[in-house]
Coordinates of C-alpha atoms in Angstrom, one line a residue:
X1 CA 0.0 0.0 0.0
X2 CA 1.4 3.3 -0.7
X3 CA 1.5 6.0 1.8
X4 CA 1.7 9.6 1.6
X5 CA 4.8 11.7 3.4
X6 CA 2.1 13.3 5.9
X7 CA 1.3 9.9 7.3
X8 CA 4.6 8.1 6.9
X9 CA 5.6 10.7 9.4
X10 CA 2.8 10.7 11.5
X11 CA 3.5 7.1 11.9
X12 CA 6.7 7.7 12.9
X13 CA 6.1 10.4 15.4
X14 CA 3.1 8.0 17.4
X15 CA 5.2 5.3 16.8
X16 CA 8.1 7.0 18.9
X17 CA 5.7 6.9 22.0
X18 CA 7.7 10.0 22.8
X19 CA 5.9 13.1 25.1
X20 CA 6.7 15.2 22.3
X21 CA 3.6 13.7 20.5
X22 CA 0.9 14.5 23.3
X23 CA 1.7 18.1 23.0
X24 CA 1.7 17.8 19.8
X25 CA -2.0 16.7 19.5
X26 CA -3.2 20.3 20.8
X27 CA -1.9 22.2 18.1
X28 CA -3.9 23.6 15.0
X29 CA -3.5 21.1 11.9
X30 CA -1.0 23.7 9.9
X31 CA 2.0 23.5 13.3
X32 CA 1.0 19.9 14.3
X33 CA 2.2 19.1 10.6
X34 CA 5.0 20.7 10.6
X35 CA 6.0 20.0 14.0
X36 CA 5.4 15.9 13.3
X37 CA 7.3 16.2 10.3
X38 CA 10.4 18.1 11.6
X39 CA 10.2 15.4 15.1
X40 CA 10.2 12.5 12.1
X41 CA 13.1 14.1 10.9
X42 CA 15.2 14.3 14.0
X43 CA 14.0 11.0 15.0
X44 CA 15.5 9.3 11.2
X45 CA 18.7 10.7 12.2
X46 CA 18.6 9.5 15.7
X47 CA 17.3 6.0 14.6
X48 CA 21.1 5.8 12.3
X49 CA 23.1 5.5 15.2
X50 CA 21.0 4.0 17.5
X51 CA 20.5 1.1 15.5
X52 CA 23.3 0.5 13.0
X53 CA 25.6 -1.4 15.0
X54 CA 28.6 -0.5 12.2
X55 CA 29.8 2.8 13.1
X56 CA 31.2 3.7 9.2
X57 CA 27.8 2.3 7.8
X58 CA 25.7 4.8 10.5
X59 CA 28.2 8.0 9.4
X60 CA 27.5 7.1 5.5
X61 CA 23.7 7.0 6.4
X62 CA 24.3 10.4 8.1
X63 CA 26.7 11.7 4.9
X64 CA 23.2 10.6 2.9
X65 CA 21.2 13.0 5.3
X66 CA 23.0 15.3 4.9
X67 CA 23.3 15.7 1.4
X68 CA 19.7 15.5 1.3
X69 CA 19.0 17.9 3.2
X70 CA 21.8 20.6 1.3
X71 CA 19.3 19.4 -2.2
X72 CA 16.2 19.8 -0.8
X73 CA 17.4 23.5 0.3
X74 CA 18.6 23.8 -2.8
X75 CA 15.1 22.9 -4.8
X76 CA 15.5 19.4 -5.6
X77 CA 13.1 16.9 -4.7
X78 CA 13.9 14.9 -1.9
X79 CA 14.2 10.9 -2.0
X80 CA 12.5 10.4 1.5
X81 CA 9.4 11.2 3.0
X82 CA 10.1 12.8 5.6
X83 CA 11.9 15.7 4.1
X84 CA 9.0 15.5 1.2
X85 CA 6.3 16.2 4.5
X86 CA 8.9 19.1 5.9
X87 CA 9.8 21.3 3.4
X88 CA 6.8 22.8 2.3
X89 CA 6.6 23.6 6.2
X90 CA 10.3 25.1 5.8
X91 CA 9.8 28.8 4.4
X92 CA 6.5 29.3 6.7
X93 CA 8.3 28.9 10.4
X94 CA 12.4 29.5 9.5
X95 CA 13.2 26.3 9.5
X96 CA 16.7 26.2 7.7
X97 CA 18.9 24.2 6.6
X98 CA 21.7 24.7 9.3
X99 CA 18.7 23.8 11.8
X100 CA 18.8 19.9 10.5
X101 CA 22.5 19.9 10.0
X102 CA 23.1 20.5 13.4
X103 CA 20.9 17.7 14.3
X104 CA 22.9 15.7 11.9
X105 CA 26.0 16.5 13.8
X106 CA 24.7 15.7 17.2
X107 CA 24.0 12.2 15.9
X108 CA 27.6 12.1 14.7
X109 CA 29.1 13.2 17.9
X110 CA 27.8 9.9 18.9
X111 CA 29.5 8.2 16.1
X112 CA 32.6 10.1 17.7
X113 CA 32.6 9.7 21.5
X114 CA 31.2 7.8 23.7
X115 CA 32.4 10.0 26.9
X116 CA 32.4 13.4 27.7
X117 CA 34.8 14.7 30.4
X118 CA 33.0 17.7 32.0
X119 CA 29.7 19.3 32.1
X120 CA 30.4 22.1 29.2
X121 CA 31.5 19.3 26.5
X122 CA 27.9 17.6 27.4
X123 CA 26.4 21.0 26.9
X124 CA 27.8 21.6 23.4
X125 CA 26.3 17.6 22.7
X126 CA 22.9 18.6 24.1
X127 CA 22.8 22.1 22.1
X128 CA 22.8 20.1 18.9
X129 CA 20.1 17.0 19.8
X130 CA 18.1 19.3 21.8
X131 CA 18.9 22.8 22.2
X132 CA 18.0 23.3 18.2
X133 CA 15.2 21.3 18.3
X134 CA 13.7 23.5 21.1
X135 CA 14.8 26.3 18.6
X136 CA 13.2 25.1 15.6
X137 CA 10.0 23.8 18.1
X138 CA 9.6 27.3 19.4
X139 CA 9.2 29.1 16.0
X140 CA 6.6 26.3 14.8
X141 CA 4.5 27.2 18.0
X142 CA 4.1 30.7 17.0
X143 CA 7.3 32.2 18.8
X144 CA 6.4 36.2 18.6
X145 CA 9.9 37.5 20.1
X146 CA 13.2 36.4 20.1
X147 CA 13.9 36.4 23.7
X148 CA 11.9 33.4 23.4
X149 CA 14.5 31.5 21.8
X150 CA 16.9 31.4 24.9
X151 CA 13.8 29.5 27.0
X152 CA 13.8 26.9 23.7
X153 CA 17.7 26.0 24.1
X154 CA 17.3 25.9 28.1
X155 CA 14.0 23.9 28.1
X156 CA 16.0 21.8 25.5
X157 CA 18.8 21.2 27.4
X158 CA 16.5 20.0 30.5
X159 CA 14.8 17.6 28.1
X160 CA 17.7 16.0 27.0
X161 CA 19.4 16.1 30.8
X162 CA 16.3 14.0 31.6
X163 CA 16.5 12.0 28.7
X164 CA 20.1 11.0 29.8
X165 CA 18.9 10.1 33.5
X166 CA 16.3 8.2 32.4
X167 CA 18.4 6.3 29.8
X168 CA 21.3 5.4 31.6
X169 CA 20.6 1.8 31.2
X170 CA 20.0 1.6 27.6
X171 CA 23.2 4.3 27.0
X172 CA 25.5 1.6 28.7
X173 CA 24.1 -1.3 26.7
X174 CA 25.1 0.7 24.0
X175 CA 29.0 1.2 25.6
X176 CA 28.2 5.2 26.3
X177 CA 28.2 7.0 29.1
X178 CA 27.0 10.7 28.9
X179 CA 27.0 11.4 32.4
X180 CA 30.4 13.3 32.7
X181 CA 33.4 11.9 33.5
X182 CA 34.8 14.0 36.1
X183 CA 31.5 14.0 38.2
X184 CA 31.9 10.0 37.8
X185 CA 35.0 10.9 40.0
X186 CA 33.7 13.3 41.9
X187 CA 31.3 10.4 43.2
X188 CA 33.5 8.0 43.3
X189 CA 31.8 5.6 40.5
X190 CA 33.8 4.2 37.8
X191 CA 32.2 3.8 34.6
X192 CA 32.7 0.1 34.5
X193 CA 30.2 -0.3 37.7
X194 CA 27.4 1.8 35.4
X195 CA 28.1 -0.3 32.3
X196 CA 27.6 -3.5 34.3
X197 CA 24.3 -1.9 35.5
X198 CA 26.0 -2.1 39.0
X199 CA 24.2 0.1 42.1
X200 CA 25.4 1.6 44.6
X201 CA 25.1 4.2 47.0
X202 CA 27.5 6.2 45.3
X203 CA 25.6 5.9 42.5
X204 CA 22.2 6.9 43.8
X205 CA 23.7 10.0 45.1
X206 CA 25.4 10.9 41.5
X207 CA 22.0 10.4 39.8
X208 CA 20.5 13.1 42.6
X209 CA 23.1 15.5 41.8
X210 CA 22.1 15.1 38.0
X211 CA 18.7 15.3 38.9
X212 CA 19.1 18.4 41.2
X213 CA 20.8 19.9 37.9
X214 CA 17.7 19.2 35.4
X215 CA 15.3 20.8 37.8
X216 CA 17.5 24.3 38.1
X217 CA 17.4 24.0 34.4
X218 CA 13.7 23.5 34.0
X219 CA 13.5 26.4 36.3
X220 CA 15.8 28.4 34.7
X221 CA 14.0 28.1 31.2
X222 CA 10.8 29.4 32.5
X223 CA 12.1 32.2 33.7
X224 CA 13.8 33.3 30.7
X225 CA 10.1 32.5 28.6
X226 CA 8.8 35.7 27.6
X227 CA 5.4 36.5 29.0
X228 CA 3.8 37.6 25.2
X229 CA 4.6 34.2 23.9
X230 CA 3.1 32.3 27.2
X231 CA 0.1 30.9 25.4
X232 CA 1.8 30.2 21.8
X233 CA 4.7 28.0 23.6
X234 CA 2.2 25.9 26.2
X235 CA 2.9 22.8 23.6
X236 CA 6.7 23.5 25.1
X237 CA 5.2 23.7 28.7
X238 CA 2.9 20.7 28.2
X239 CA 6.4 18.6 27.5
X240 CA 8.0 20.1 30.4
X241 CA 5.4 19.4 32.8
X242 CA 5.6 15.3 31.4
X243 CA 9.3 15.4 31.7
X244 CA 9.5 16.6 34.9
X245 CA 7.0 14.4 35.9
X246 CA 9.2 11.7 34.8
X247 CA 11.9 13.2 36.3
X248 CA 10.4 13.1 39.9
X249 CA 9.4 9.7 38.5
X250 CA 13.3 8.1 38.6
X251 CA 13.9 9.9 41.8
X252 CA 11.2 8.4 44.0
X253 CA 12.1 5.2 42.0
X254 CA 15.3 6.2 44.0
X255 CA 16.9 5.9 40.6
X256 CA 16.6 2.1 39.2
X257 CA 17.4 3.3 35.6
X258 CA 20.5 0.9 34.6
X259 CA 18.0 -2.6 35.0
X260 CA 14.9 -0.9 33.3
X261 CA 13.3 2.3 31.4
X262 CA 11.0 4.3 33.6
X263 CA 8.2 5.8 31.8
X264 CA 5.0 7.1 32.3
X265 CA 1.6 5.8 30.3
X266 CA 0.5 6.8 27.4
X267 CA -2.6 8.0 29.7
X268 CA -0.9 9.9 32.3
X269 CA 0.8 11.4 29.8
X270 CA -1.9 12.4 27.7
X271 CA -4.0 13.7 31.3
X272 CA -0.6 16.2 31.9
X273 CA -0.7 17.9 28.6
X274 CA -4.9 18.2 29.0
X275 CA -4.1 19.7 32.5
X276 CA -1.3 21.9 30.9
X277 CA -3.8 23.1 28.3
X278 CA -6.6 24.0 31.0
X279 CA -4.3 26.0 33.9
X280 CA -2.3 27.4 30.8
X281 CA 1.5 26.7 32.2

């Protein structure tokens, strides 16, 4: 049966289970389409590395990606749907073609390394997965001032800083570790305990300090969002209020995340963003 870009990317974005696709629902058609389309993207690019075991076959996936990308900029048609389903969306909310090379690059840092030393070389990973994402998310929401685009990157950066507590597990079974190095030391864990999905006290009390981190971060982002683009950004707010659910999730869980993925349902989930939509942040 043959399927259309819109729902090949739809598809993809339910399929992903993420939160990202409950705020999505609350959008008007026009920003839910581009918005699924741009997450399809980003989620492509993600799947490469995740789940091509040969690093030099994943990085000439990503050389493809990005060559498609530079021609559909350039006004050829695209070979893939899901750049078919974005571009039209392209011109209408900024989207560029720097936004989903970045994303490109943050896959290939994971080609790269598998380790970051300190907290600022986790940053610069976590501006390119997620900071540009919140960018490009932000202007399909109907961002109305640029100020706005600092509270994207931020509430980015606590997505993804919650994204790493929660995937700890799965990151090692993978052989990475994104928690940094030198706060590995500073808690006395060595990465060898967290790749044999080893607990410990030690442990426990790194995964707080990462934890105590996200939350500044969430709080930090919604201080920087604008007041006049409150209401346009509450599909931004209705994903922060699921990921920091999740968040407080892990820690009452006292942080069992290298045995299992902690998640919430589909339902509760859904019941956040409705709530969200009601109180309005």
């Amino acid at each position: 049966m043959t399927t259309t870009p819109e729902h090949y990317v739809q598809e993809k974005a339910a399929k992903s289970g993420s939160s990202f696709y409950y705020a999505f629902l609350f959008l008007p058609p026009p920003r839910r389409a581009a918005i699924t389309a741009f997450y399809a993207f980003c989620r492509e690019v993600d799947d490469v590395v995740d789940e091509t075991s040969d690093a030099g076959v994943a990085a000439t996936k990503l050389a493809w990606w990005r060559s498609e990308v530079a021609k559909a900029f350039g006004g050829q048609p695209s070979q893939h749907p899901v750049l078919l389903a974005l571009m039209p969306h392209a011109p209408l909310y900024n989207i560029t073609a720097a936004h989903l090379h970045a994303v490109i690059d943050g896959c290939e840092m994971d080609l790269q390394q598998s380790r970051y030393l300190d907290y600022p070389g986790l940053q610069r990973y976590c501006h390119l997965v997620a900071g540009i994402v919140g960018e490009v998310a932000a202007s399909i929401f109907g961002q109305t001032t640029p100020q706005t685009t600092a509270y994207a990157h931020k509430m980015g950066l606590a997505f993804q800083l919650t994204n790493i507590i929660r995937d700890v597990g799965d990151d090692a079974r993978l052989g990475r570790i994104y928690l940094p190095v030198n706060e590995l030391k500073q808690f006395d864990v060595k990465a060898n305990e967290i790749l044999k999905r080893g607990y410990s006290e030690r442990f426990t009390a790194l995964m707080q300090f990462q934890a105590e981190r996200a939350h500044r971060t969430y709080d930090e982002a919604l201080a920087l969002l604008p007041e006049a683009d409150r209401r346009a950004q509450k599909p931004g707010l209705m994903m922060a209020n699921i990921y920091r659910t999740l968040l407080r999730e892990i820690e009452a869980n006292q942080f069992q995340v290298l045995h299992q993925r902690v998640s919430l349902t589909p339902v509760r989930k859904l019941w956040i963003a409705m709530q969200t939509n009601w109180r309005g942040r």
